[in-house]
Short mmCIF file of C-alpha atoms and ligand atoms in Angstrom, two decimals:
data_model
loop_
_atom_site.label_atom_id
_atom_site.label_comp_id
_atom_site.label_asym_id
_atom_site.label_seq_id
_atom_site.Cartn_x
_atom_site.Cartn_y
_atom_site.Cartn_z
CA MET A 1 0.15 -0.27 -0.08
CA ARG A 2 1.53 3.19 -1.15
CA THR A 3 0.20 6.38 0.46
CA ILE A 4 0.10 10.02 -1.53
CA ASP A 5 -1.27 12.68 -0.40
CA VAL A 6 -3.32 14.73 -2.72
CA LYS A 7 -1.37 17.73 -2.90
CA GLU A 8 0.98 16.28 -4.88
CA ILE A 9 -2.24 15.74 -7.32
CA THR A 10 -2.85 19.41 -7.23
CA ARG A 11 0.58 20.17 -7.99
CA ASN A 12 0.83 17.90 -10.58
CA ILE A 13 -2.13 19.25 -12.52
CA ARG A 14 -1.47 22.75 -11.48
CA GLU A 15 1.68 22.71 -13.78
CA MET A 16 0.29 20.63 -16.54
CA CYS A 17 -1.99 22.68 -18.55
CA ILE A 18 0.49 25.32 -17.99
CA GLU A 19 2.79 22.40 -20.37
CA ALA A 20 0.69 21.17 -22.03
CA ASN A 21 -0.90 25.08 -23.84
CA HIS A 22 2.64 25.77 -23.99
CA PHE A 23 4.43 23.03 -25.41
CA LEU A 24 3.32 20.80 -27.45
CA SER A 25 4.46 16.83 -27.38
CA ASP A 26 7.70 16.30 -29.74
CA ASP A 27 6.28 13.47 -31.73
CA MET A 28 3.68 16.71 -32.48
CA ALA A 29 5.53 19.01 -33.46
CA ASP A 30 7.71 16.75 -35.87
CA ALA A 31 4.96 15.72 -37.77
CA ILE A 32 4.25 19.76 -38.09
CA LYS A 33 7.81 20.46 -39.10
CA ARG A 34 7.34 16.92 -41.64
CA ALA A 35 4.58 18.18 -43.68
CA GLU A 36 5.95 22.16 -44.09
CA GLU A 37 8.21 19.67 -46.17
CA THR A 38 5.72 17.43 -48.19
CA GLU A 39 2.85 19.86 -48.57
CA ARG A 40 2.60 20.56 -52.16
CA ALA A 41 0.14 24.16 -51.59
CA PRO A 42 2.41 27.39 -51.10
CA LEU A 43 -0.61 29.03 -48.61
CA GLY A 44 -0.18 25.54 -46.80
CA GLU A 45 2.97 25.55 -46.56
CA GLN A 46 2.79 29.05 -45.40
CA ILE A 47 1.16 28.20 -43.23
CA LEU A 48 2.76 25.29 -41.49
CA ALA A 49 5.38 27.14 -41.15
CA GLN A 50 2.73 29.98 -39.41
CA LEU A 51 2.31 26.99 -37.46
CA ARG A 52 5.73 25.68 -36.19
CA GLU A 53 7.12 29.71 -35.69
CA ASN A 54 3.50 29.40 -33.39
CA LEU A 55 4.98 27.59 -31.31
CA ARG A 56 7.89 28.36 -30.84
CA ILE A 57 6.80 31.74 -29.94
CA ALA A 58 4.16 30.64 -27.69
CA GLY A 59 7.66 27.83 -25.39
CA GLU A 60 9.55 31.39 -25.56
CA ASP A 61 7.55 33.81 -25.17
CA MET A 62 5.14 31.71 -22.24
CA ILE A 63 2.43 32.91 -24.58
CA PRO A 64 -1.20 29.96 -24.26
CA ILE A 65 -0.73 28.04 -28.39
CA CYS A 66 -3.82 28.98 -28.95
CA GLN A 67 -6.62 31.39 -27.24
CA ASP A 68 -9.01 28.49 -26.29
CA THR A 69 -7.06 27.03 -23.42
CA GLY A 70 -9.37 24.64 -23.71
CA MET A 71 -12.06 22.54 -21.14
CA THR A 72 -9.63 19.85 -19.12
CA VAL A 73 -9.95 16.81 -19.72
CA VAL A 74 -8.05 14.21 -17.02
CA PHE A 75 -6.97 11.10 -17.56
CA LEU A 76 -6.02 9.26 -14.02
CA GLU A 77 -5.37 5.68 -13.72
CA VAL A 78 -4.42 4.80 -10.17
CA GLY A 79 -3.21 1.49 -9.10
CA GLN A 80 -4.94 -0.26 -6.08
CA ASP A 81 -2.48 -0.05 -4.27
CA VAL A 82 -3.08 3.51 -3.62
CA HIS A 83 -4.15 5.75 -1.48
CA PHE A 84 -4.66 8.77 -1.11
CA ALA A 85 -5.21 11.03 1.67
CA GLY A 86 -5.53 14.90 2.57
CA GLY A 87 -8.42 15.42 1.34
CA SER A 88 -11.02 14.30 -2.10
CA LEU A 89 -9.33 12.72 -5.56
CA GLU A 90 -11.61 15.13 -7.38
CA GLU A 91 -11.09 18.28 -5.03
CA ALA A 92 -7.01 18.15 -5.62
CA VAL A 93 -8.04 17.64 -9.66
CA ASN A 94 -10.12 20.82 -9.44
CA GLU A 95 -7.80 22.61 -7.13
CA GLY A 96 -5.18 22.09 -9.86
CA VAL A 97 -7.12 23.23 -12.57
CA ARG A 98 -7.87 26.59 -10.54
CA GLN A 99 -4.35 27.31 -9.86
CA GLY A 100 -3.16 26.33 -14.06
CA TYR A 101 -5.73 28.44 -15.35
CA SER A 102 -5.08 31.39 -12.74
CA GLU A 103 -1.40 30.64 -12.54
CA GLY A 104 -1.31 29.63 -16.41
CA PHE A 105 -2.70 33.79 -17.65
CA LEU A 106 -4.50 30.33 -19.81
CA ARG A 107 -7.82 31.49 -20.51
CA LYS A 108 -11.81 30.33 -18.76
CA SER A 109 -14.39 28.72 -21.18
CA VAL A 110 -16.24 26.59 -18.80
CA VAL A 111 -20.17 27.17 -17.48
CA GLY A 112 -21.29 26.06 -14.91
CA ASP A 113 -24.74 24.42 -16.56
CA PRO A 114 -24.80 23.93 -20.03
CA LEU A 115 -28.04 25.97 -21.39
CA LEU A 116 -27.92 28.54 -17.67
CA ARG A 117 -24.14 29.26 -19.72
CA LYS A 118 -22.01 30.96 -16.66
CA ASN A 119 -18.69 31.33 -16.28
CA THR A 120 -17.00 29.28 -12.79
CA GLY A 121 -14.54 31.32 -14.36
CA ASP A 122 -11.76 29.31 -13.53
CA ASN A 123 -12.21 26.96 -15.56
CA THR A 124 -13.11 24.17 -13.22
CA PRO A 125 -14.79 21.45 -12.95
CA ALA A 126 -12.45 19.17 -15.27
CA VAL A 127 -13.57 16.15 -17.41
CA ILE A 128 -11.88 13.61 -15.39
CA HIS A 129 -11.96 9.50 -16.49
CA TYR A 130 -11.09 7.53 -13.49
CA GLU A 131 -9.32 4.15 -14.55
CA ILE A 132 -8.10 1.20 -11.77
CA THR A 133 -5.17 -0.56 -12.21
CA GLU A 134 -2.77 -2.74 -10.67
CA GLY A 135 0.16 -2.12 -8.96
CA GLU A 136 1.21 1.35 -6.45
CA GLN A 137 2.33 3.70 -9.40
CA VAL A 138 -0.58 7.19 -10.63
CA ARG A 139 -0.27 8.54 -14.23
CA ILE A 140 -2.09 11.35 -15.30
CA THR A 141 -2.64 12.66 -18.34
CA VAL A 142 -3.96 16.18 -19.05
CA ALA A 143 -5.82 17.53 -22.51
CA PRO A 144 -7.11 20.46 -22.40
CA LYS A 145 -9.84 20.08 -24.92
CA GLY A 146 -10.09 22.96 -27.03
CA PHE A 147 -14.16 22.80 -29.05
CA GLY A 148 -13.80 24.31 -32.82
CA SER A 149 -12.81 20.88 -33.47
CA GLU A 150 -14.76 19.09 -30.19
CA ASN A 151 -18.01 20.55 -31.70
CA MET A 152 -17.07 18.58 -35.18
CA SER A 153 -16.83 15.06 -33.44
CA ARG A 154 -18.77 12.45 -34.10
CA ILE A 155 -20.23 9.40 -33.12
CA PHE A 156 -22.20 6.41 -35.37
CA MET A 157 -23.98 3.22 -34.31
CA LEU A 158 -23.61 1.21 -37.72
CA LYS A 159 -24.51 -2.07 -38.35
CA PRO A 160 -22.47 -5.10 -38.44
CA ALA A 161 -22.88 -6.02 -42.30
CA ASP A 162 -21.75 -2.04 -42.15
CA GLY A 163 -18.05 -3.63 -41.30
CA MET A 164 -15.05 -2.04 -42.39
CA ASP A 165 -15.97 -0.21 -44.96
CA GLY A 166 -18.84 1.66 -42.76
CA VAL A 167 -16.08 2.57 -40.70
CA LYS A 168 -14.76 4.24 -42.62
CA ASN A 169 -16.54 6.06 -45.25
CA ALA A 170 -17.78 6.88 -40.87
CA VAL A 171 -13.93 8.39 -40.32
CA LEU A 172 -14.35 10.06 -43.91
CA THR A 173 -17.81 11.91 -42.97
CA ALA A 174 -16.65 13.57 -40.47
CA VAL A 175 -13.56 14.66 -41.22
CA LYS A 176 -15.01 15.88 -44.54
CA ASP A 177 -18.27 17.55 -42.04
CA ALA A 178 -15.75 18.90 -40.26
CA GLY A 179 -13.55 20.88 -42.20
CA PRO A 180 -12.11 23.83 -41.91
CA ASN A 181 -13.63 24.47 -38.98
CA ALA A 182 -11.66 21.62 -36.57
CA CYS A 183 -8.10 23.96 -37.31
CA PRO A 184 -6.46 21.43 -39.52
CA PRO A 185 -3.90 19.36 -39.99
CA MET A 186 -6.49 18.00 -37.59
CA VAL A 187 -5.06 14.78 -35.48
CA VAL A 188 -8.29 11.75 -35.86
CA GLY A 189 -9.70 10.11 -32.65
CA VAL A 190 -11.08 7.23 -33.54
CA GLY A 191 -12.57 4.15 -30.97
CA ILE A 192 -14.88 1.11 -32.42
CA GLY A 193 -17.03 -1.60 -30.77
CA GLY A 194 -17.52 -1.34 -26.60
CA THR A 195 -21.09 0.43 -26.09
CA PHE A 196 -22.41 3.98 -26.88
CA GLU A 197 -20.15 6.00 -24.60
CA LYS A 198 -17.07 3.06 -24.60
CA CYS A 199 -17.01 3.65 -28.51
CA ALA A 200 -16.17 7.89 -27.78
CA LEU A 201 -13.73 7.77 -24.11
CA LEU A 202 -12.09 5.13 -26.76
CA ALA A 203 -11.76 8.01 -28.26
CA LYS A 204 -10.58 10.02 -26.85
CA LYS A 205 -7.73 8.76 -25.66
CA ALA A 206 -7.12 7.20 -28.94
CA LEU A 207 -6.30 11.45 -29.08
CA THR A 208 -3.08 11.35 -26.46
CA ARG A 209 -1.63 8.24 -28.01
CA PRO A 210 1.96 9.56 -29.76
CA VAL A 211 1.30 10.29 -33.06
CA ASN A 212 3.72 8.29 -34.79
CA VAL A 213 2.46 4.73 -32.76
CA ARG A 214 0.34 2.84 -35.22
CA SER A 215 -1.68 0.78 -33.33
CA GLY A 216 -0.51 -3.06 -32.24
CA ILE A 217 -3.06 -4.85 -34.42
CA PRO A 218 -2.01 -5.45 -37.82
CA TYR A 219 -5.43 -4.88 -39.56
CA VAL A 220 -6.13 -1.82 -37.04
CA ARG A 221 -2.76 -0.23 -38.36
CA GLU A 222 -3.29 -0.64 -41.99
CA MET A 223 -6.94 1.05 -41.71
CA GLU A 224 -5.20 3.22 -39.49
CA GLU A 225 -2.46 4.00 -42.91
CA GLU A 226 -4.41 3.87 -45.08
CA LEU A 227 -7.16 6.11 -43.36
CA LEU A 228 -4.88 9.46 -43.42
CA GLU A 229 -3.80 9.21 -46.58
CA LYS A 230 -7.91 8.94 -48.01
CA ILE A 231 -8.23 11.56 -45.68
CA ASN A 232 -5.24 13.99 -47.49
CA LYS A 233 -6.50 13.03 -50.20
CA LEU A 234 -9.60 15.49 -49.34
CA GLY A 235 -7.80 18.53 -50.17
CA ILE A 236 -9.15 20.11 -47.06
CA GLY A 237 -5.65 21.38 -46.38
CA PRO A 238 -3.94 23.57 -43.52
CA GLY A 239 -6.76 25.40 -42.12
CA GLY A 240 -9.01 24.68 -44.49
CA LEU A 241 -7.79 26.43 -48.12
CA GLY A 242 -6.69 23.82 -49.40
CA GLY A 243 -3.97 21.70 -49.83
CA THR A 244 -1.78 17.34 -48.90
CA THR A 245 -1.73 17.81 -45.23
CA THR A 246 -5.69 17.59 -43.66
CA ALA A 247 -4.53 15.50 -40.43
CA LEU A 248 -1.52 14.55 -39.47
CA ALA A 249 -2.38 11.20 -37.82
CA VAL A 250 -5.71 8.71 -37.47
CA ASN A 251 -5.02 7.28 -34.13
CA ILE A 252 -7.67 3.60 -34.01
CA ASN A 253 -8.59 2.15 -30.76
CA THR A 254 -11.03 -1.48 -30.34
CA TYR A 255 -12.58 -2.95 -28.09
CA PRO A 256 -15.49 -5.98 -27.86
CA THR A 257 -18.39 -5.12 -28.96
CA HIS A 258 -22.11 -6.79 -27.99
CA ILE A 259 -23.33 -9.51 -31.84
CA ALA A 260 -25.67 -6.64 -32.51
CA GLY A 261 -23.78 -3.80 -32.82
CA LEU A 262 -21.15 -1.09 -34.51
CA PRO A 263 -20.33 1.69 -32.38
CA VAL A 264 -17.95 3.83 -33.90
CA ALA A 265 -16.65 7.75 -32.46
CA VAL A 266 -14.75 10.12 -34.46
CA ASN A 267 -13.92 12.72 -32.31
CA ILE A 268 -11.90 15.08 -34.26
CA CYS A 269 -8.65 17.16 -33.07
CA CYS A 270 -6.66 20.39 -34.27
CA HIS A 271 -3.01 20.33 -34.69
CA VAL A 272 -3.48 21.83 -30.67
CA ASN A 273 -3.24 18.73 -29.73
CA ARG A 274 -2.64 18.93 -26.56
CA HIS A 275 -1.26 16.18 -23.34
CA ALA A 276 1.22 16.35 -20.74
CA ALA A 277 1.47 13.06 -18.71
CA ARG A 278 3.45 12.31 -15.85
CA THR A 279 3.61 9.41 -13.59
CA LEU A 280 3.63 9.57 -9.55
CA MET B 1 -0.30 43.93 -64.20
CA THR B 2 -3.59 46.63 -64.69
CA GLU B 3 -4.00 50.34 -62.24
CA ASP B 4 -7.99 50.48 -61.07
CA GLU B 5 -8.53 54.38 -60.82
CA ALA B 6 -7.98 55.26 -56.93
CA GLY B 7 -4.53 53.37 -58.53
CA HIS B 8 -3.92 49.96 -56.60
CA SER B 9 -2.27 47.13 -58.73
CA ARG B 10 -3.70 44.16 -59.44
CA GLN B 11 -2.52 41.42 -61.24
CA LYS B 12 -4.72 39.87 -63.84
CA GLU B 13 -5.18 36.20 -62.42
CA ASP B 14 -6.84 38.64 -58.95
CA ILE B 15 -5.11 34.93 -57.37
CA GLY B 16 -3.03 35.60 -53.61
CA MET B 17 -2.22 38.98 -54.29
CA GLU B 18 -0.61 40.38 -50.83
CA GLN B 19 -2.61 43.73 -50.09
CA TYR B 20 -2.06 46.18 -46.91
CA LEU B 21 -5.42 46.67 -45.86
CA HIS B 22 -5.80 50.29 -43.31
CA THR B 23 -9.14 50.61 -41.44
CA PRO B 24 -12.17 51.59 -41.62
CA LEU B 25 -12.43 49.06 -44.38
CA THR B 26 -14.61 51.54 -47.10
CA GLU B 27 -17.40 49.23 -49.75
CA GLU B 28 -14.61 50.50 -52.69
CA LYS B 29 -11.89 49.18 -50.11
CA ALA B 30 -13.34 45.51 -49.59
CA ARG B 31 -14.85 45.20 -53.75
CA LYS B 32 -10.62 44.90 -54.61
CA LEU B 33 -10.56 41.81 -52.29
CA LYS B 34 -10.43 38.34 -53.66
CA ALA B 35 -10.94 35.25 -52.82
CA GLY B 36 -7.72 34.10 -52.11
CA ASP B 37 -5.76 37.85 -51.33
CA TYR B 38 -3.09 37.55 -48.74
CA VAL B 39 -4.13 40.00 -46.70
CA TYR B 40 -2.25 42.80 -43.75
CA ILE B 41 -4.52 45.12 -41.82
CA THR B 42 -3.62 47.94 -39.51
CA GLY B 43 -6.47 49.93 -37.36
CA THR B 44 -9.38 49.45 -35.40
CA VAL B 45 -10.64 45.97 -34.75
CA TYR B 46 -13.86 44.93 -32.42
CA THR B 47 -14.20 41.87 -31.30
CA ALA B 48 -16.59 40.14 -30.48
CA ARG B 49 -17.62 36.71 -30.07
CA ASP B 50 -21.02 33.91 -29.25
CA ALA B 51 -22.78 36.41 -25.45
CA ALA B 52 -21.43 39.24 -27.54
CA HIS B 53 -23.42 39.06 -30.61
CA LYS B 54 -25.98 37.93 -28.57
CA ARG B 55 -26.44 40.81 -26.05
CA MET B 56 -26.74 43.55 -29.29
CA GLN B 57 -28.91 41.47 -31.32
CA GLU B 58 -31.27 41.83 -27.76
CA ALA B 59 -30.04 45.42 -28.41
CA LEU B 60 -31.78 46.22 -31.64
CA ASP B 61 -33.84 44.17 -31.18
CA ALA B 62 -35.19 46.43 -28.92
CA GLY B 63 -35.28 49.34 -30.38
CA GLU B 64 -31.34 50.19 -28.26
CA PRO B 65 -27.54 51.81 -29.59
CA LEU B 66 -25.57 49.15 -29.99
CA PRO B 67 -21.91 49.94 -28.40
CA ILE B 68 -19.56 49.75 -31.46
CA ASP B 69 -20.64 52.04 -35.16
CA MET B 70 -20.49 49.11 -37.47
CA LYS B 71 -19.96 51.50 -40.35
CA ASP B 72 -17.78 50.50 -41.62
CA THR B 73 -16.14 48.25 -39.29
CA VAL B 74 -14.04 44.97 -38.92
CA ILE B 75 -15.78 42.35 -36.46
CA TYR B 76 -12.77 39.48 -35.07
CA TYR B 77 -13.98 36.30 -33.94
CA MET B 78 -12.19 36.24 -30.98
CA GLY B 79 -12.12 35.61 -27.45
CA PRO B 80 -7.82 35.92 -26.30
CA SER B 81 -6.69 34.57 -23.23
CA PRO B 82 -5.12 37.01 -21.06
CA ALA B 83 -2.73 38.70 -20.62
CA ARG B 84 0.58 38.81 -19.05
CA GLU B 85 2.00 42.08 -17.28
CA GLY B 86 3.30 43.51 -20.00
CA ARG B 87 1.66 42.51 -22.93
CA PRO B 88 -1.55 44.41 -24.52
CA ILE B 89 -2.87 40.26 -25.21
CA GLY B 90 -3.30 37.18 -25.13
CA SER B 91 -3.19 34.33 -26.97
CA ALA B 92 -5.76 35.42 -29.95
CA GLY B 93 -6.55 33.27 -32.89
CA PRO B 94 -9.43 32.81 -33.89
CA THR B 95 -13.20 30.74 -33.62
CA THR B 96 -15.75 29.25 -34.78
CA ALA B 97 -17.56 31.79 -37.46
CA SER B 98 -20.34 29.57 -38.40
CA ARG B 99 -21.98 30.14 -34.01
CA MET B 100 -22.25 33.90 -35.49
CA ASP B 101 -23.80 33.54 -38.38
CA LYS B 102 -27.51 33.66 -36.49
CA TYR B 103 -26.11 37.51 -36.07
CA ALA B 104 -24.35 38.84 -38.49
CA PRO B 105 -26.88 39.55 -41.40
CA ARG B 106 -28.13 42.04 -39.69
CA LEU B 107 -24.68 43.31 -39.01
CA LEU B 108 -23.53 43.23 -42.49
CA ASP B 109 -27.17 44.89 -43.22
CA LEU B 110 -26.28 48.37 -40.51
CA GLY B 111 -22.35 48.04 -42.56
CA LEU B 112 -20.35 45.64 -40.89
CA LYS B 113 -17.88 45.49 -43.40
CA GLY B 114 -15.54 42.87 -42.25
CA MET B 115 -14.96 39.97 -40.34
CA ILE B 116 -12.58 37.33 -39.38
CA GLY B 117 -12.23 34.16 -38.47
CA LYS B 118 -12.65 30.64 -39.09
CA GLY B 119 -14.75 28.10 -40.48
CA ARG B 120 -17.38 28.30 -43.27
CA ARG B 121 -20.44 30.59 -43.66
CA SER B 122 -23.99 29.51 -44.36
CA GLY B 123 -25.30 30.63 -47.16
CA GLU B 124 -27.19 33.58 -45.51
CA VAL B 125 -23.97 35.41 -44.60
CA LEU B 126 -22.10 34.94 -47.59
CA ASP B 127 -25.35 36.43 -50.29
CA ALA B 128 -24.86 39.15 -47.06
CA ILE B 129 -22.17 40.15 -47.88
CA VAL B 130 -22.18 39.51 -51.64
CA ARG B 131 -25.21 42.31 -50.90
CA ASN B 132 -23.43 44.61 -48.70
CA GLY B 133 -20.21 45.26 -50.63
CA ALA B 134 -17.44 43.25 -47.23
CA VAL B 135 -15.74 40.15 -47.22
CA TYR B 136 -14.67 37.33 -44.78
CA PHE B 137 -11.25 36.75 -44.09
CA ALA B 138 -9.79 34.18 -42.20
CA ALA B 139 -6.86 33.92 -40.07
CA VAL B 140 -4.84 30.67 -38.58
CA GLY B 141 -7.30 29.10 -35.73
CA GLY B 142 -4.79 27.67 -33.78
CA ALA B 143 -1.43 30.85 -34.02
CA GLY B 144 -3.30 33.06 -30.62
CA ALA B 145 0.35 33.21 -29.86
CA LEU B 146 2.08 34.42 -33.72
CA LEU B 147 -1.52 36.81 -33.89
CA SER B 148 -1.21 38.63 -30.80
CA LYS B 149 1.90 39.97 -32.06
CA ALA B 150 0.40 41.89 -33.99
CA ILE B 151 -2.06 43.15 -31.26
CA THR B 152 -0.67 46.22 -29.75
CA ALA B 153 -3.55 48.05 -27.74
CA ALA B 154 -5.85 46.18 -26.78
CA GLU B 155 -9.14 47.62 -25.14
CA VAL B 156 -12.73 46.19 -23.24
CA VAL B 157 -14.69 49.27 -24.89
CA ALA B 158 -18.39 47.10 -24.15
CA TYR B 159 -20.22 44.13 -21.74
CA GLU B 160 -16.92 43.52 -19.55
CA ASP B 161 -18.84 41.50 -17.55
CA LEU B 162 -18.70 38.49 -20.05
CA GLY B 163 -14.56 38.26 -19.56
CA THR B 164 -13.36 36.35 -22.65
CA GLU B 165 -17.03 37.04 -24.39
CA ALA B 166 -16.74 41.31 -23.78
CA ILE B 167 -16.61 43.59 -26.82
CA TYR B 168 -12.53 44.37 -27.55
CA LYS B 169 -11.13 47.33 -29.49
CA LEU B 170 -7.61 46.27 -31.16
CA GLU B 171 -5.53 47.88 -32.95
CA VAL B 172 -3.50 45.71 -35.09
CA THR B 173 -0.88 46.28 -36.86
CA ASP B 174 0.30 44.21 -40.62
CA PHE B 175 -2.39 40.97 -38.63
CA PRO B 176 -1.90 38.79 -41.47
CA VAL B 177 -5.78 36.67 -42.69
CA ILE B 178 -6.79 35.70 -46.40
CA VAL B 179 -10.06 36.69 -48.14
CA VAL B 180 -11.70 33.53 -47.70
CA ALA B 181 -15.27 35.30 -49.19
CA ASP B 182 -15.33 38.15 -51.83
CA ALA B 183 -18.16 41.43 -52.87
CA GLU B 184 -18.54 38.60 -55.48
CA GLY B 185 -18.92 35.72 -54.38
CA GLY B 186 -15.48 34.31 -54.32
CA ASN B 187 -15.51 31.41 -52.19
CA LEU B 188 -12.06 30.80 -51.57
CA TYR B 189 -12.66 27.24 -49.18
CA GLU B 190 -14.74 25.47 -52.27
CA THR B 191 -11.95 26.83 -55.10
CA ALA B 192 -9.46 25.69 -53.27
CA VAL B 193 -9.34 22.75 -51.78
CA LYS B 194 -11.46 21.89 -55.16
CA GLU B 195 -7.83 22.01 -56.06
CA TYR B 196 -5.99 19.49 -54.16
CA ALA B 197 -7.97 17.20 -53.74
CA GLU B 198 -7.88 13.07 -55.45
CA ILE B 199 -11.70 11.64 -53.83
CA GLN B 200 -14.87 13.17 -53.01
S1 SF4 C 1 -9.97 23.86 -32.52
FE1 SF4 C 1 -7.93 24.37 -32.10
S2 SF4 C 1 -7.64 25.25 -33.09
FE2 SF4 C 1 -8.47 25.65 -33.92
S3 SF4 C 1 -9.17 26.66 -31.54
FE3 SF4 C 1 -10.24 25.26 -31.30
S4 SF4 C 1 -8.98 25.15 -29.54
FE4 SF4 C 1 -7.50 26.23 -31.62
#
């Protein structure tokens, strides 16, 4: 049994909110750089160069990469031999968000009720996903999610007979509909299987996988590669202003499902695909 | 190159020209801008996003004056992140324009000449752009740190209680945008994507 003070959680989340909003992971920065070399549209190439420059300015001057610093999604993978002391874990996470968004000069973009729409003023509450794992470690992933791209995400409850082609069509449809609104080049997170809510969570989690890591399942890996190629032939391009770089990666996660169903979730993320992870 | 009566030059092809624009944006200036032009804006632009548009609509419905004069104005669909000390503004990139589609035609009919945002517009907005000789620009979404460098001053002029959604008066210098929809019905999102599409 290991005891962790929830103050540690607060401190880490505070730092990770600031980190994620000012620095992309190396795989994302590299993917943008590589796209600049292969993009065929002159305007598209110019936009990708601006995105690279934007990342440099964000890190050097500590200005958030994007003004939409997101709703804070937190994945907590908690070892079953961990005991949290010193207060409520959930409150500790939200306190970390509160401190991070205030100290980091991040935008507060959360309303306390979806219809009454009054801003909570501190970007809380976070959306927290807990997972119990083996051992006595805690893995924290902080993934602030912008809503320009979140709004273009979709769930399709396909029939088993729709099969592989149905899934591919669903992904391409979502990407086409998203177009310029989702700030391409995008990262496309896909969840296949499970239930209605499970596939959405799979898709969200797929966005936290590095863009240069492919699925370990051979047919899924092939599908990721084929879909990326097809998406980049849609012509949408950087900023949606035409070009050959519409997505940087398609990350697919799968899960067993029911004999009667084939749920597919497509969680679209922009090029500001933020996630910071730490293991305590 | 050809010259028009005001002495501004345009390339024959009329596509993808670099232009420098000073506000106010009159109809005459707006009509010279073509889908695909890369434009650097200098002068005053106002921010407004969902909540500010809703309030302006309510003011108009109640017969009250708007907090800013729409004539020859440019509105930037943007809600900044807070400014660090010594800076005029935080990160300041465009938000999705389609959420303002419901309100934009009415403002265009009142003299609004330019909108800066990202993403597609509705048919009603595109019609109102043509009808009024206006223009819709895209700024690069997700480049808020870079774009903030072109903003030299920012001041809240209305709806302060809305926080990031208040109306800010911005002074900009060579703020980089691309003309998406022009007064003649040109729409870069459609034409440029077709040019590079290999599958439908
Ligand atoms: S979609 Fe992404 S890049 Fe675009 S404004 Fe939102 S957070 Fe920023």
